[in-house]
CSV table of C-alpha atoms in Angstrom, one decimal:
chain,number,residue,atom,x,y,z
Q,1,MET,CA,48.9,-46.5,4.2
Q,2,LEU,CA,51.0,-45.4,7.5
Q,3,VAL,CA,53.7,-44.0,4.8
Q,4,LEU,CA,50.9,-42.2,2.5
Q,5,LEU,CA,49.8,-40.6,5.7
Q,6,ALA,CA,53.3,-39.3,6.4
Q,7,LYS,CA,53.9,-38.2,3.0
Q,8,VAL,CA,50.6,-36.1,3.1
Q,9,ALA,CA,52.0,-34.6,6.3
Q,10,ILE,CA,55.0,-33.6,5.4
Q,11,MET,CA,53.3,-31.8,2.4
Q,12,PHE,CA,51.0,-30.0,4.4
Q,13,GLY,CA,53.5,-29.3,6.9
Q,14,LEU,CA,55.7,-27.8,4.4
Q,15,ARG,CA,53.1,-25.3,3.0
Q,16,SER,CA,52.6,-24.0,6.8
Q,17,SER,CA,56.1,-23.8,7.1
Q,18,GLY,CA,56.5,-21.7,4.1
Q,19,GLY,CA,57.8,-24.4,1.9
Q,20,SER,CA,57.4,-24.2,-1.9
Q,21,TYR,CA,54.3,-25.8,-2.4
Q,22,GLU,CA,53.8,-25.5,-5.8
Q,23,LYS,CA,57.3,-27.3,-6.5
Q,24,MET,CA,56.6,-30.3,-4.5
Q,25,ARG,CA,53.1,-30.7,-6.2
Q,26,SER,CA,55.0,-30.3,-9.8
Q,27,GLU,CA,57.6,-32.6,-8.4
Q,28,TYR,CA,54.7,-35.4,-7.3
Q,29,TYR,CA,52.8,-34.6,-10.7
Q,30,LEU,CA,56.1,-35.4,-12.3
Q,31,ASP,CA,57.0,-38.1,-10.2
Q,32,VAL,CA,54.1,-40.3,-11.9
Q,33,GLY,CA,56.4,-43.7,-11.1
Q,34,ASN,CA,55.9,-43.1,-7.5
Q,35,PRO,CA,53.0,-45.7,-6.0
Q,36,PHE,CA,52.4,-43.2,-3.5
Q,37,CYS,CA,52.0,-39.9,-5.5
Q,38,ALA,CA,48.6,-40.6,-7.3
Q,39,GLN,CA,47.1,-41.2,-4.0
Q,40,VAL,CA,48.8,-38.2,-2.4
Q,41,THR,CA,48.0,-35.9,-5.1
Q,42,LYS,CA,44.3,-37.0,-5.7
Q,43,GLN,CA,43.8,-36.5,-1.7
Q,44,ILE,CA,45.2,-33.1,-2.3
Q,45,HIS,CA,42.9,-32.1,-5.3
Q,46,GLU,CA,39.9,-33.6,-3.1
Q,47,HIS,CA,40.9,-31.3,-0.3
Q,48,GLU,CA,41.2,-28.3,-2.7
Q,49,GLN,CA,37.8,-29.3,-4.6
Q,50,GLU,CA,36.2,-29.4,-1.1
Q,51,SER,CA,37.8,-26.4,0.0
Q,52,GLU,CA,36.8,-24.6,-3.0
Q,53,LEU,CA,32.9,-26.2,-2.9
Q,54,ARG,CA,32.8,-25.3,0.7
Q,55,GLU,CA,34.0,-21.5,0.0
Q,56,GLN,CA,31.5,-21.3,-3.1
Q,57,MET,CA,28.7,-22.6,-0.9
Q,58,SER,CA,29.6,-20.0,2.2
Q,59,GLY,CA,29.6,-17.0,-0.2
Q,60,TYR,CA,26.6,-18.2,-1.5
Q,61,LYS,CA,24.8,-18.9,1.8
Q,62,ARG,CA,26.0,-15.0,2.6
Q,63,MET,CA,24.1,-13.8,-0.2
Q,64,ARG,CA,21.2,-15.6,0.6
Q,65,ARG,CA,21.5,-13.9,4.2
Q,66,GLN,CA,22.3,-10.9,2.7
Q,67,HIS,CA,19.7,-10.5,0.2
Q,68,GLN,CA,16.9,-12.0,3.0
Q,69,LYS,CA,18.1,-8.9,5.4
Q,70,GLN,CA,17.9,-6.1,2.6
Q,71,LEU,CA,14.2,-7.4,2.0
Q,72,ILE,CA,13.6,-7.1,5.7
Q,73,ALA,CA,15.2,-4.2,5.7
Q,74,LEU,CA,13.1,-2.5,2.9
Q,75,GLU,CA,9.7,-4.2,4.2
Q,76,ASN,CA,10.4,-2.2,7.6
Q,77,LYS,CA,11.1,0.7,5.9
Q,78,LEU,CA,7.8,1.0,4.0
Q,79,LYS,CA,6.2,-0.3,6.8
Q,80,ALA,CA,7.5,2.8,9.1
Q,81,GLU,CA,6.6,4.8,5.8
Q,82,MET,CA,3.2,3.7,5.9
Q,83,ASP,CA,2.8,4.3,9.6
Q,84,GLU,CA,4.0,7.8,9.2
Q,85,HIS,CA,1.6,8.3,6.1
Q,86,ARG,CA,-1.4,7.0,8.1
Q,87,LEU,CA,-0.6,9.1,11.2
Q,88,LYS,CA,-0.2,12.1,9.2
Q,89,LEU,CA,-3.4,11.3,7.5
Q,90,GLN,CA,-5.2,10.6,10.8
Q,91,LYS,CA,-3.9,14.3,12.1
Q,92,GLU,CA,-5.3,15.9,9.3
Q,93,VAL,CA,-8.7,14.3,9.8
Q,94,GLU,CA,-8.9,15.3,13.5
Q,95,THR,CA,-7.4,18.8,12.2
Q,96,GLN,CA,-10.5,18.7,10.2
Q,97,ALA,CA,-12.4,17.7,12.8
Q,98,ASN,CA,-11.7,20.4,15.0
Q,99,ASN,CA,-11.6,22.9,13.1
Q,100,ALA,CA,-15.4,22.1,11.8
Q,101,TYR,CA,-16.4,21.9,15.3
Q,102,ILE,CA,-14.5,25.1,16.2
Q,103,GLU,CA,-16.7,26.7,13.0
Q,104,LEU,CA,-19.8,25.1,14.3
Q,105,GLU,CA,-19.2,26.6,17.5
Q,106,LYS,CA,-18.1,30.5,16.2
Q,107,LEU,CA,-21.4,30.0,14.3
Q,108,ALA,CA,-23.7,29.1,16.6
Q,109,LYS,CA,-22.4,32.3,19.4
Q,110,ARG,CA,-22.9,34.5,16.1
Q,111,HIS,CA,-26.6,32.8,16.0
Q,112,ALA,CA,-27.1,33.5,19.7
Q,113,VAL,CA,-25.6,37.1,19.2
Q,114,GLN,CA,-27.9,37.7,16.2
Q,115,THR,CA,-30.7,36.1,18.2
Q,116,GLU,CA,-30.2,38.4,21.0
Q,117,LYS,CA,-29.4,41.7,18.8
Q,118,GLU,CA,-33.0,41.1,16.9
Q,119,MET,CA,-34.6,40.6,20.4
Q,120,LYS,CA,-33.1,44.1,21.6
Q,121,THR,CA,-34.1,45.6,18.3
Q,122,THR,CA,-37.4,44.1,18.3
Q,123,LEU,CA,-38.3,45.3,21.8
Q,124,ALA,CA,-36.6,48.9,20.5
Q,125,ASP,CA,-39.2,48.8,17.7
Q,126,GLU,CA,-41.9,47.5,19.6
Q,127,LYS,CA,-42.0,50.4,22.0
Q,128,LYS,CA,-41.3,52.9,19.3
Q,129,PHE,CA,-44.4,51.3,17.4
Q,130,GLN,CA,-46.5,51.7,20.8
Q,131,GLN,CA,-45.2,55.4,21.3
Q,132,GLN,CA,-45.8,56.4,17.7
Q,133,ILE,CA,-49.6,55.0,18.4
Q,134,VAL,CA,-49.9,56.8,21.8
Q,135,VAL,CA,-48.6,60.3,20.2
Q,136,GLN,CA,-51.2,60.0,17.1
Q,137,GLN,CA,-54.3,58.9,19.5
Q,138,LYS,CA,-52.9,61.9,21.6
Q,139,LYS,CA,-53.0,64.0,18.9
Q,140,GLU,CA,-56.5,62.8,17.6
Q,141,LEU,CA,-58.0,63.0,20.9
Q,142,THR,CA,-56.8,66.7,21.4
Q,143,THR,CA,-58.4,67.5,17.9
Q,144,PHE,CA,-61.4,65.4,19.1
Q,145,LEU,CA,-61.6,67.4,22.5
Q,146,ASP,CA,-61.1,70.8,20.5
Q,147,ASN,CA,-63.9,70.1,18.0
Q,148,GLN,CA,-66.1,69.2,20.8
Q,149,LYS,CA,-65.4,72.6,22.7
Q,150,LYS,CA,-66.0,74.8,19.6
Q,151,GLN,CA,-69.2,72.5,18.9
Q,152,TYR,CA,-70.4,73.2,22.3
Q,153,LYS,CA,-69.6,76.9,21.9
Q,154,LEU,CA,-71.6,77.1,18.8
Q,155,CYS,CA,-74.5,74.9,20.1
Q,156,LYS,CA,-74.1,77.0,23.4
Q,157,GLU,CA,-74.6,80.4,21.3
Q,158,LYS,CA,-77.0,79.1,19.1
Q,159,ILE,CA,-79.4,78.3,22.1
Q,160,LYS,CA,-78.7,81.4,23.2
Q,161,GLU,CA,-79.6,83.5,20.1
Q,162,GLU,CA,-82.7,81.4,19.7
Q,163,MET,CA,-83.4,81.9,23.4
Q,164,ASN,CA,-83.1,85.6,23.0
Q,165,GLU,CA,-85.2,85.9,19.9
Q,166,ASP,CA,-88.2,84.5,22.2
Q,167,HIS,CA,-89.3,86.8,24.4
Q,168,SER,CA,-92.5,84.8,25.6
Q,169,THR,CA,-90.9,82.1,27.4
Q,170,PRO,CA,-89.6,83.2,31.6
Q,171,LYS,CA,-86.2,83.6,31.9
Q,172,LYS,CA,-86.1,80.8,34.8
Q,173,GLU,CA,-87.4,78.6,32.3
Q,174,LYS,CA,-84.9,79.6,29.8
Q,175,GLN,CA,-81.9,79.1,32.3
Q,176,GLU,CA,-83.4,75.5,32.7
Q,177,ARG,CA,-83.5,75.0,29.3
Q,178,LEU,CA,-79.8,76.2,28.8
Q,179,SER,CA,-78.4,73.8,31.8
Q,180,LYS,CA,-80.5,70.8,30.6
Q,181,HIS,CA,-79.3,71.3,26.7
Q,182,LYS,CA,-75.4,71.8,28.4
Q,183,GLU,CA,-75.9,68.9,30.1
Q,184,ASN,CA,-76.7,66.9,27.4
Q,185,MET,CA,-73.9,68.3,25.3
Q,186,GLN,CA,-71.8,67.5,28.0
Q,187,HIS,CA,-73.0,64.0,28.3
Q,188,SER,CA,-73.2,63.2,24.6
Q,189,GLN,CA,-69.6,64.5,24.2
Q,190,ALA,CA,-68.2,62.5,27.4
Q,191,GLU,CA,-69.8,59.5,25.7
Q,192,GLU,CA,-68.0,60.3,22.3
Q,193,GLU,CA,-64.8,60.9,23.9
Q,194,ALA,CA,-65.1,57.5,25.9
Q,195,HIS,CA,-66.2,55.7,22.7
Q,196,LEU,CA,-63.1,57.6,21.3
Q,197,LEU,CA,-60.8,56.0,23.9
Q,198,ALA,CA,-62.4,52.8,23.6
Q,199,GLN,CA,-61.7,52.8,19.9
Q,200,GLN,CA,-58.1,53.8,20.5
Q,201,ARG,CA,-57.5,51.4,23.2
Q,202,VAL,CA,-58.8,48.4,20.7
Q,203,PHE,CA,-56.7,49.9,18.4
Q,204,TYR,CA,-53.5,50.4,20.2
Q,205,ASP,CA,-54.1,46.8,21.4
Q,206,ARG,CA,-54.9,45.0,18.4
Q,207,ASN,CA,-52.4,46.6,16.2
Q,208,GLY,CA,-49.6,45.7,19.4
Q,209,ARG,CA,-50.5,42.3,18.8
Q,210,ALA,CA,-50.2,42.5,15.0
Q,211,PHE,CA,-47.0,44.1,15.7
Q,212,LYS,CA,-46.2,40.9,18.3
Q,213,ARG,CA,-47.2,38.8,15.5
Q,214,LYS,CA,-45.3,40.2,12.6
Q,215,VAL,CA,-42.1,39.7,15.3
Q,216,MET,CA,-42.5,36.4,15.6
Q,217,ILE,CA,-42.7,35.8,11.8
Q,218,LYS,CA,-39.5,37.5,11.7
Q,219,ARG,CA,-37.9,35.4,14.2
Q,220,HIS,CA,-39.4,32.5,12.6
Q,221,ASP,CA,-37.8,33.6,9.5
Q,222,VAL,CA,-34.6,34.6,11.2
Q,223,GLU,CA,-34.7,30.6,12.8
Q,224,GLN,CA,-35.0,29.1,9.3
Q,225,GLU,CA,-32.1,31.1,7.9
Q,226,GLN,CA,-30.2,30.3,10.9
Q,227,ILE,CA,-30.9,26.5,11.1
Q,228,ARG,CA,-30.3,26.3,7.1
Q,229,GLU,CA,-27.1,28.3,7.1
Q,230,GLU,CA,-26.3,25.7,9.9
Q,231,LEU,CA,-27.2,22.7,7.8
Q,232,ASN,CA,-25.3,24.0,4.4
Q,233,ARG,CA,-22.1,24.6,7.0
Q,234,LYS,CA,-22.7,21.5,8.0
Q,235,LYS,CA,-22.9,19.8,4.3
Q,236,THR,CA,-20.0,22.1,3.3
Q,237,GLN,CA,-17.9,20.4,5.7
Q,238,LYS,CA,-18.8,17.0,5.2
Q,239,GLU,CA,-18.3,17.4,1.6
Q,240,MET,CA,-15.1,19.0,2.2
Q,241,GLU,CA,-14.5,15.9,4.6
Q,242,HIS,CA,-15.5,13.7,2.2
Q,243,ALA,CA,-12.8,15.2,-0.8
Q,244,MET,CA,-10.1,15.1,2.0
Q,245,LEU,CA,-10.8,11.1,2.5
Q,246,ILE,CA,-10.8,10.4,-1.2
Q,247,ARG,CA,-7.7,12.4,-1.4
Q,248,HIS,CA,-6.3,10.2,1.4
Q,249,ASP,CA,-7.4,7.2,-0.2
Q,250,GLU,CA,-5.6,7.9,-3.6
Q,251,SER,CA,-2.5,9.3,-1.6
Q,252,THR,CA,-2.5,5.9,0.0
Q,253,GLN,CA,-3.3,3.8,-3.0
Q,254,GLU,CA,-0.4,5.8,-4.6
Q,255,LEU,CA,2.0,5.1,-2.1
Q,256,GLU,CA,0.9,1.4,-1.6
Q,257,HIS,CA,1.4,0.6,-5.6
Q,258,ARG,CA,5.0,2.5,-5.0
Q,259,GLN,CA,5.8,0.5,-2.4
Q,260,LEU,CA,4.9,-2.7,-3.9
Q,261,LYS,CA,6.6,-1.8,-7.4
Q,262,THR,CA,9.8,-0.9,-5.1
Q,263,LEU,CA,9.7,-4.4,-3.1
Q,264,GLN,CA,9.2,-6.5,-6.4
Q,265,LYS,CA,11.7,-4.2,-8.0
Q,266,LEU,CA,14.2,-5.7,-5.3
Q,267,ARG,CA,13.1,-8.9,-5.1
Q,268,MET,CA,13.5,-9.2,-8.7
Q,269,ASP,CA,17.5,-7.6,-8.9
Q,270,LEU,CA,18.3,-9.8,-6.0
Q,271,ILE,CA,16.9,-12.7,-7.5
Q,272,ARG,CA,18.7,-11.8,-11.2
Q,273,LEU,CA,21.8,-11.5,-8.7
Q,274,GLN,CA,21.4,-14.6,-7.3
Q,275,HIS,CA,20.8,-16.6,-10.6
Q,276,GLN,CA,24.0,-14.8,-11.9
Q,277,THR,CA,26.1,-16.1,-9.0
Q,278,GLU,CA,24.8,-19.4,-9.4
Q,279,LEU,CA,25.5,-19.3,-12.9
Q,280,GLU,CA,29.0,-18.1,-12.6
Q,281,ASN,CA,29.4,-20.9,-10.0
Q,282,GLN,CA,28.1,-23.3,-12.5
Q,283,ILE,CA,30.3,-22.0,-15.5
Q,284,GLU,CA,33.6,-22.0,-12.4
Q,285,TYR,CA,32.4,-25.7,-11.8
Q,286,ASN,CA,32.3,-26.7,-15.3
Q,287,ASN,CA,35.9,-25.4,-16.1
Q,288,ARG,CA,37.1,-26.9,-12.6
Q,289,ARG,CA,35.7,-30.2,-13.7
Q,290,GLU,CA,36.9,-29.9,-17.1
Q,291,ARG,CA,40.5,-28.7,-15.6
Q,292,GLU,CA,40.5,-31.9,-13.6
Q,293,LEU,CA,39.8,-34.2,-16.3
Q,294,HIS,CA,42.4,-32.4,-18.7
Q,295,ARG,CA,44.8,-33.0,-15.8
Q,296,LYS,CA,43.7,-36.8,-15.0
Q,297,HIS,CA,44.2,-37.4,-18.9
Q,298,VAL,CA,47.5,-35.6,-18.6
Q,299,LEU,CA,48.6,-37.9,-15.9
Q,300,GLU,CA,47.5,-40.8,-18.0
Q,301,LEU,CA,49.3,-39.5,-21.1
Q,302,ARG,CA,52.2,-39.6,-18.8
Q,303,GLN,CA,52.3,-42.9,-16.9
Q,304,GLN,CA,51.3,-44.6,-20.4
Q,305,PRO,CA,55.0,-45.0,-21.2
Q,306,LYS,CA,55.8,-46.7,-18.3
Q,307,ASN,CA,52.7,-49.1,-18.2
Q,308,LEU,CA,53.5,-49.7,-21.4
Q,309,LYS,CA,57.3,-50.5,-20.8
Q,310,ALA,CA,56.4,-52.5,-17.8
Q,311,LEU,CA,54.3,-54.4,-20.5
Q,312,GLU,CA,56.8,-55.1,-22.6
Q,313,LEU,CA,59.3,-56.3,-20.3
Q,314,GLN,CA,56.6,-58.7,-18.9
Q,315,ILE,CA,56.6,-59.7,-22.8
Q,316,LYS,CA,60.1,-60.0,-23.4
Q,317,LYS,CA,60.6,-61.9,-20.1
Q,318,GLN,CA,57.9,-64.4,-21.2
Q,319,PHE,CA,60.0,-64.4,-24.7
Q,320,GLN,CA,63.3,-65.2,-23.0
Q,321,ASP,CA,61.3,-68.0,-20.9
Q,322,THR,CA,60.2,-69.5,-24.1
Q,323,CYS,CA,63.2,-69.4,-25.2
Q,324,LYS,CA,64.3,-71.3,-22.6
Q,325,VAL,CA,62.2,-74.0,-22.5
Q,326,GLN,CA,62.5,-74.0,-26.2
Q,327,THR,CA,66.7,-74.2,-25.4
Q,328,LYS,CA,66.2,-77.2,-23.1
Q,329,GLN,CA,63.7,-79.5,-25.4
Q,330,TYR,CA,66.2,-78.5,-28.1
Q,331,LYS,CA,69.3,-80.2,-25.7
Q,332,ALA,CA,66.7,-82.9,-24.9
Q,333,LEU,CA,66.1,-83.4,-28.8
Q,334,ARG,CA,69.6,-83.1,-30.0
Q,335,HIS,CA,70.8,-85.7,-27.0
Q,336,HIS,CA,68.1,-88.5,-28.1
Q,337,GLN,CA,69.2,-88.0,-31.7
Q,338,MET,CA,72.8,-88.5,-30.6
Q,339,GLU,CA,72.1,-91.7,-29.4
Q,340,ILE,CA,69.7,-93.2,-32.3
Q,341,THR,CA,72.0,-91.3,-35.0
Q,342,PRO,CA,75.4,-92.7,-36.3
Q,343,LYS,CA,78.2,-91.1,-35.0
Q,344,SER,CA,79.6,-90.1,-38.8
Q,345,GLU,CA,75.9,-88.3,-39.2
Q,346,HIS,CA,76.1,-86.5,-35.7
Q,347,LYS,CA,77.6,-82.9,-38.0
Q,348,THR,CA,75.1,-83.2,-40.3
Q,349,VAL,CA,71.9,-83.8,-37.6
Q,350,LEU,CA,73.7,-81.0,-35.1
Q,351,LYS,CA,73.6,-78.6,-38.2
Q,352,ALA,CA,70.1,-79.4,-39.2
Q,353,LEU,CA,68.6,-79.0,-35.4
Q,354,LYS,CA,70.8,-75.8,-34.8
Q,355,ASP,CA,69.2,-74.3,-38.1
Q,356,GLU,CA,65.5,-75.4,-37.3
Q,357,GLN,CA,66.5,-73.9,-33.4
Q,358,THR,CA,67.6,-70.7,-35.2
Q,359,ARG,CA,64.4,-70.6,-37.6
Q,360,LYS,CA,62.0,-71.2,-34.7
Q,361,LEU,CA,63.7,-68.6,-32.5
Q,362,ALA,CA,63.7,-66.1,-35.0
Q,363,ILE,CA,59.8,-66.9,-35.9
Q,364,LEU,CA,59.2,-66.8,-31.9
Q,365,ALA,CA,61.1,-63.7,-31.5
Q,366,GLU,CA,59.0,-62.0,-34.6
Q,367,GLN,CA,55.7,-63.1,-33.1
Q,368,TYR,CA,56.7,-61.3,-29.7
Q,369,GLU,CA,57.9,-58.4,-31.6
Q,370,GLN,CA,54.3,-58.2,-33.2
Q,371,SER,CA,52.2,-58.7,-29.8
Q,372,ILE,CA,54.3,-56.0,-28.3
Q,373,ASN,CA,53.4,-53.7,-31.1
Q,374,GLU,CA,49.6,-54.8,-31.4
Q,375,MET,CA,49.7,-54.0,-27.6
Q,376,MET,CA,51.1,-50.8,-27.7
Q,377,ALA,CA,49.0,-49.8,-30.2
Q,378,SER,CA,45.9,-51.3,-28.4
Q,379,GLN,CA,46.8,-49.5,-25.2
Q,380,ALA,CA,47.5,-46.4,-26.8
Q,381,LEU,CA,43.8,-46.7,-28.7
Q,382,ARG,CA,42.1,-47.6,-25.7
Q,383,LEU,CA,43.5,-44.6,-23.7
Q,384,ASP,CA,42.3,-42.2,-26.4
Q,385,GLU,CA,39.3,-43.5,-26.6
Q,386,ALA,CA,38.6,-43.9,-22.8
Q,387,GLN,CA,39.6,-40.0,-22.5
Q,388,GLU,CA,37.4,-39.1,-25.3
Q,389,ALA,CA,34.5,-41.4,-23.6
Q,390,GLU,CA,35.2,-39.5,-20.3
Q,391,CYS,CA,35.3,-36.1,-22.3
Q,392,GLN,CA,32.4,-36.8,-24.0
Q,393,ALA,CA,30.4,-38.0,-20.4
Q,394,LEU,CA,31.7,-34.7,-18.6
Q,395,ARG,CA,29.9,-32.8,-21.3
Q,396,GLN,CA,27.2,-34.3,-21.4
Q,397,GLN,CA,26.5,-34.3,-17.4
Q,398,LEU,CA,27.6,-30.7,-17.3
Q,399,GLN,CA,25.4,-29.9,-20.0
Q,400,GLN,CA,22.6,-31.4,-18.5
Q,401,GLU,CA,23.4,-29.7,-15.1
Q,402,MET,CA,23.4,-26.4,-16.8
Q,403,GLU,CA,20.2,-27.4,-18.5
Q,404,LEU,CA,18.7,-28.3,-15.1
Q,405,LEU,CA,20.0,-25.0,-13.5
Q,406,ASN,CA,18.4,-22.8,-16.4
Q,407,ALA,CA,15.0,-24.5,-15.8
Q,408,TYR,CA,15.2,-24.1,-11.9
Q,409,GLN,CA,15.9,-20.8,-12.6
Q,410,SER,CA,13.4,-20.2,-15.1
Q,411,LYS,CA,11.0,-21.9,-12.9
Q,412,ILE,CA,11.7,-19.4,-9.9
Q,413,LYS,CA,11.2,-16.6,-12.2
Q,414,MET,CA,8.3,-17.7,-13.1
Q,415,GLN,CA,7.1,-18.5,-9.7
Q,416,THR,CA,8.5,-15.0,-8.0
Q,417,GLU,CA,6.6,-13.2,-11.3
Q,418,ALA,CA,3.1,-15.3,-10.4
Q,419,GLN,CA,3.4,-14.1,-6.8
Q,420,HIS,CA,3.9,-10.3,-8.2
Q,421,GLU,CA,0.9,-10.7,-9.8
Q,422,ARG,CA,-0.7,-12.2,-7.0
Q,423,GLU,CA,0.1,-9.5,-5.0
Q,424,LEU,CA,-0.8,-6.8,-7.3
Q,425,GLN,CA,-4.3,-8.5,-7.6
Q,426,LYS,CA,-4.4,-8.6,-4.0
Q,427,LEU,CA,-3.7,-5.1,-3.7
Q,428,GLU,CA,-5.9,-4.1,-6.0
Q,429,GLN,CA,-8.9,-6.1,-4.7
Q,430,LYS,CA,-8.4,-4.1,-1.4
Q,431,VAL,CA,-7.8,-0.6,-2.8
Q,432,SER,CA,-11.2,-1.3,-4.5
Q,433,LEU,CA,-12.7,-2.9,-1.3
Q,434,ARG,CA,-11.8,-0.1,0.5
Q,435,ARG,CA,-12.9,2.5,-2.1
Q,436,ALA,CA,-16.2,1.1,-2.0
Q,437,HIS,CA,-16.5,1.1,1.7
Q,438,LEU,CA,-15.4,4.5,1.6
Q,439,GLU,CA,-17.6,5.2,-0.6
Q,440,GLN,CA,-20.7,3.5,0.8
Q,441,LYS,CA,-19.5,5.4,4.2
Q,442,ILE,CA,-19.7,8.9,2.3
Q,443,GLU,CA,-23.4,8.2,0.9
Q,444,GLU,CA,-24.6,7.0,4.5
Q,445,GLU,CA,-23.1,10.0,5.8
Q,446,LEU,CA,-24.5,12.5,3.1
Q,447,GLY,CA,-28.3,10.4,3.6
Q,448,SER,CA,-28.1,10.6,7.4
Q,449,LEU,CA,-26.8,14.4,7.0
Q,450,GLN,CA,-30.1,14.7,4.7
Q,451,LYS,CA,-32.0,13.4,6.9
Q,452,GLU,CA,-30.9,15.7,9.8
Q,453,ARG,CA,-31.5,18.3,7.4
Q,454,THR,CA,-35.2,17.5,6.4
Q,455,ASP,CA,-36.2,16.6,10.5
Q,456,ARG,CA,-34.9,19.4,11.9
Q,457,ILE,CA,-36.5,22.0,9.2
Q,458,LYS,CA,-39.7,19.8,9.7
Q,459,HIS,CA,-39.8,20.2,13.3
Q,460,LEU,CA,-39.1,23.9,13.4
Q,461,LEU,CA,-41.4,24.9,10.8
Q,462,GLU,CA,-44.1,22.4,12.7
Q,463,ARG,CA,-43.3,24.1,15.9
Q,464,GLN,CA,-43.4,27.7,14.3
Q,465,GLU,CA,-46.8,27.0,12.7
Q,466,ARG,CA,-47.9,25.5,16.3
Q,467,GLU,CA,-47.0,29.1,17.5
Q,468,ILE,CA,-48.7,30.9,15.1
Q,469,ASP,CA,-51.6,29.1,15.4
Q,470,SER,CA,-51.8,29.5,19.1
Q,471,PHE,CA,-51.2,33.2,18.6
Q,472,ASP,CA,-54.2,33.2,16.2
Q,473,MET,CA,-56.2,31.3,18.6
Q,474,GLU,CA,-55.5,33.5,21.2
Q,475,SER,CA,-55.8,36.7,19.3
Q,476,MET,CA,-59.4,35.4,18.4
Q,477,ARG,CA,-60.0,34.8,22.0
Q,478,LEU,CA,-59.2,38.4,22.9
Q,479,GLY,CA,-61.6,39.3,19.7
Q,480,PHE,CA,-58.8,41.0,17.6
Q,481,GLY,CA,-59.8,39.0,14.7
Q,482,ASN,CA,-57.7,38.1,11.9
Q,483,LEU,CA,-54.6,40.1,12.3
Q,484,CYS,CA,-53.0,39.0,8.9
Q,485,THR,CA,-54.7,41.7,6.9
Q,486,LEU,CA,-52.9,44.4,9.1
Q,487,ASP,CA,-50.0,46.3,7.0
Q,488,PHE,CA,-47.6,48.6,8.9
Q,489,PRO,CA,-45.8,51.4,7.6
Q,490,LYS,CA,-41.8,50.1,6.3
Q,491,ASP,CA,-41.0,53.2,9.4
Q,492,ASP,CA,-42.8,51.1,12.4
Q,493,TYR,CA,-41.2,47.4,11.5
Q,494,ARG,CA,-38.2,46.6,10.1
């Protein structure tokens, strides 16, 4: 054993020191008679085989680790892409909300400016309307006073004519009658003037009240128009927001499907590459096993002649030993025959014994020669059958291993496809559930917006109705009656 270890050390020393290892290995292959050669060669082959297997397994593990790194890198990349996508959508939602808020603020300011402008316009129109009534009433009063003066003058002249025609009435009495008539006419005209002024005052107040009612109704119309414009704007903004959310959901769904498809494609590509590597490794392993078996058979064939020669020598030695035994037996028989046979017959007996010995040795030689031939034929046939059986067993074993590998790879492929199908179904469920939640949210927000619209319009109309009822009740209390029937010229009220 120490010699064997020494030989192995010498061989590896030659390899490390730059010696011709291939030449040494060839010499040991050819030196099949060396008893240590077979063990050294076997250990060399085992060492080479273990090195190849370790290198193959190491490469396989490196490939698996590299594949895992590629999958993790792709997953991280897709996650970063999704985070960036969601951040972009979130910024778009925030921008939309800010724009909507700014738009509503501008609308509220515009409504405030419009209301203030309407109030100023209304005050100016009210003053103009009151001024028109005052001017008209002044004209009516002037005309009324002028008519009274004319009527007073006519009545005075008529009375004077009557008094001039009446000569029987004293002058003093006539003066008294004229003075009394003047007083009556002045009193009557004063009452008529006071009545006219009272009517004008009632007309002024009633039409001013009616004008205020008209202004209030117009203000109510403006309020209704403004609240409807605000609510319509909110509805439009909400519809735009919902359309944006639906677009975001569709873009997210498209990105999720694309990312899942990319990840699954890479996984299948890596699995195909892994399976191809496993198949190549298995084929390489099969070829190596076949080469090793072939090398073993070649060594056996090379060693067979020496084995047969050793067996032949062993048989020849047995033949020689047998011949020596027969020679001793012949000498003993000859000595015995010489003793019991007369001397005159010794020559004949010796000749007969010699012939018998020669014949038996010839038969024995022929039998041993036949045994050698049979042994050689049997050993050759046995070696061929054994090698054929080993080849057949190896082919079956490698075929089974290849079938097991194919079955395992098919199983892995089916499991991966099933996993991909589950991932796709899970994504479809996730997308469907998210879309259902989004549609429910849209429906709830639209319902809430419609409720807000209905409530605000209802509260506005109720408040306006209370204002009109309160105004009409105050008008009735002030004695103006129903102001709804009063009409104004178009120029009096815009």
